Amino acid sequence: MSHIWLVLIAVFATSLAQALLKKSSVYDVSTAYWIFFMGISAVAYGISFILYSRILQYFPLNKIYPAMTVGQIILVTIYGVWIGEIIGLRHSIGLMFGLLSIYLILS
């Protein structure tokens, strides 16, 4: 598997875990649905954590961590908009600066 695919899958897994945590928050603690969404979230985090340990073999920490973090922020923001959360102008500008920072860090 290509190293970049490991990065993309890890970013997706972490973002999925965040979305599942958000989903679990609408249920009372210890209900079946809460446990279900928390459990899947934990698995997604575990997959991401394992992949991240492999990713660090191939990329410098000071470049890949910011890139993955901004990727996760973008995916989580897209999910937030999808479920009806509002992003404002400052939030949008912040995302654009995040993308610009990744371009500068990786180039």
XYZ file of C-alpha atoms in Angstrom:
107
model
C 0.000 0.000 0.000
C 1.257 3.440 -0.893
C 2.427 5.577 2.022
C 0.040 8.357 1.056
C -2.861 5.892 1.266
C -1.867 5.142 4.855
C -2.094 8.868 5.585
C -5.486 9.231 3.904
C -6.947 6.210 5.699
C -5.593 7.391 9.058
C -7.035 10.887 8.544
C -10.389 9.378 7.586
C -10.351 6.992 10.571
C -9.683 9.803 13.055
C -12.351 11.987 11.453
C -14.813 9.082 11.539
C -14.054 8.571 15.231
C -14.835 12.251 15.895
C -18.116 12.013 13.970
C -19.091 8.885 15.904
C -18.322 10.616 19.199
C -20.605 13.453 18.129
C -23.301 10.900 17.264
C -22.906 9.183 20.633
C -23.381 12.501 22.434
C -27.113 12.536 21.681
C -27.658 9.354 23.717
C -27.572 8.862 27.448
C -24.359 7.366 28.787
C -24.404 3.568 29.057
C -27.359 3.082 26.711
C -26.946 0.528 23.924
C -26.653 3.213 21.230
C -24.101 5.196 23.231
C -21.989 2.078 23.797
C -22.303 1.127 20.121
C -21.116 4.503 18.790
C -18.413 4.811 21.450
C -17.151 1.322 20.628
C -16.930 1.949 16.890
C -15.254 5.278 17.616
C -12.655 3.540 19.777
C -11.962 1.026 16.995
C -11.554 3.848 14.459
C -9.152 5.647 16.810
C -7.222 2.405 17.299
C -6.869 1.889 13.555
C -5.740 5.484 13.134
C -3.221 5.150 15.964
C -1.697 2.000 14.486
C -1.527 3.531 11.008
C 0.045 6.686 12.419
C 2.847 4.639 13.963
C 3.546 3.189 10.492
C 3.237 6.593 8.794
C 5.970 8.014 11.017
C 8.403 5.544 9.441
C 8.016 7.284 6.095
C 7.408 10.969 6.829
C 9.040 13.544 9.113
C 6.920 14.189 12.197
C 7.170 17.967 11.831
C 5.545 17.760 8.374
C 3.065 14.904 8.553
C 1.457 15.802 11.888
C 0.322 19.287 10.770
C -0.835 17.938 7.398
C -2.888 15.171 8.992
C -4.325 17.513 11.599
C -5.527 20.026 9.018
C -6.962 17.164 6.954
C -8.888 15.960 9.986
C -10.132 19.484 10.721
C -11.407 19.808 7.164
C -13.207 16.443 7.229
C -14.733 17.114 10.653
C -15.896 20.539 9.445
C -17.503 18.972 6.357
C -19.296 16.491 8.614
C -20.397 19.320 10.889
C -21.889 21.226 7.967
C -23.574 18.020 6.757
C -25.340 17.594 10.113
C -26.417 21.218 10.168
C -23.676 23.027 12.042
C -22.892 26.498 10.776
C -19.418 27.735 9.882
C -18.808 31.434 9.761
C -16.492 33.626 7.792
C -13.691 33.477 10.380
C -13.947 29.682 10.487
C -13.721 29.550 6.685
C -10.725 31.884 6.684
C -9.084 29.715 9.320
C -9.547 26.639 7.131
C -8.000 28.469 4.197
C -5.001 29.445 6.326
C -4.737 25.805 7.413
C -4.582 24.705 3.793
C -2.043 27.427 3.017
C 0.093 26.370 5.980
C 0.139 22.763 4.778
C 1.122 23.880 1.303
C 4.001 25.907 2.769
C 5.107 23.145 5.159
C 5.082 20.412 2.505
C 6.641 22.426 -0.312
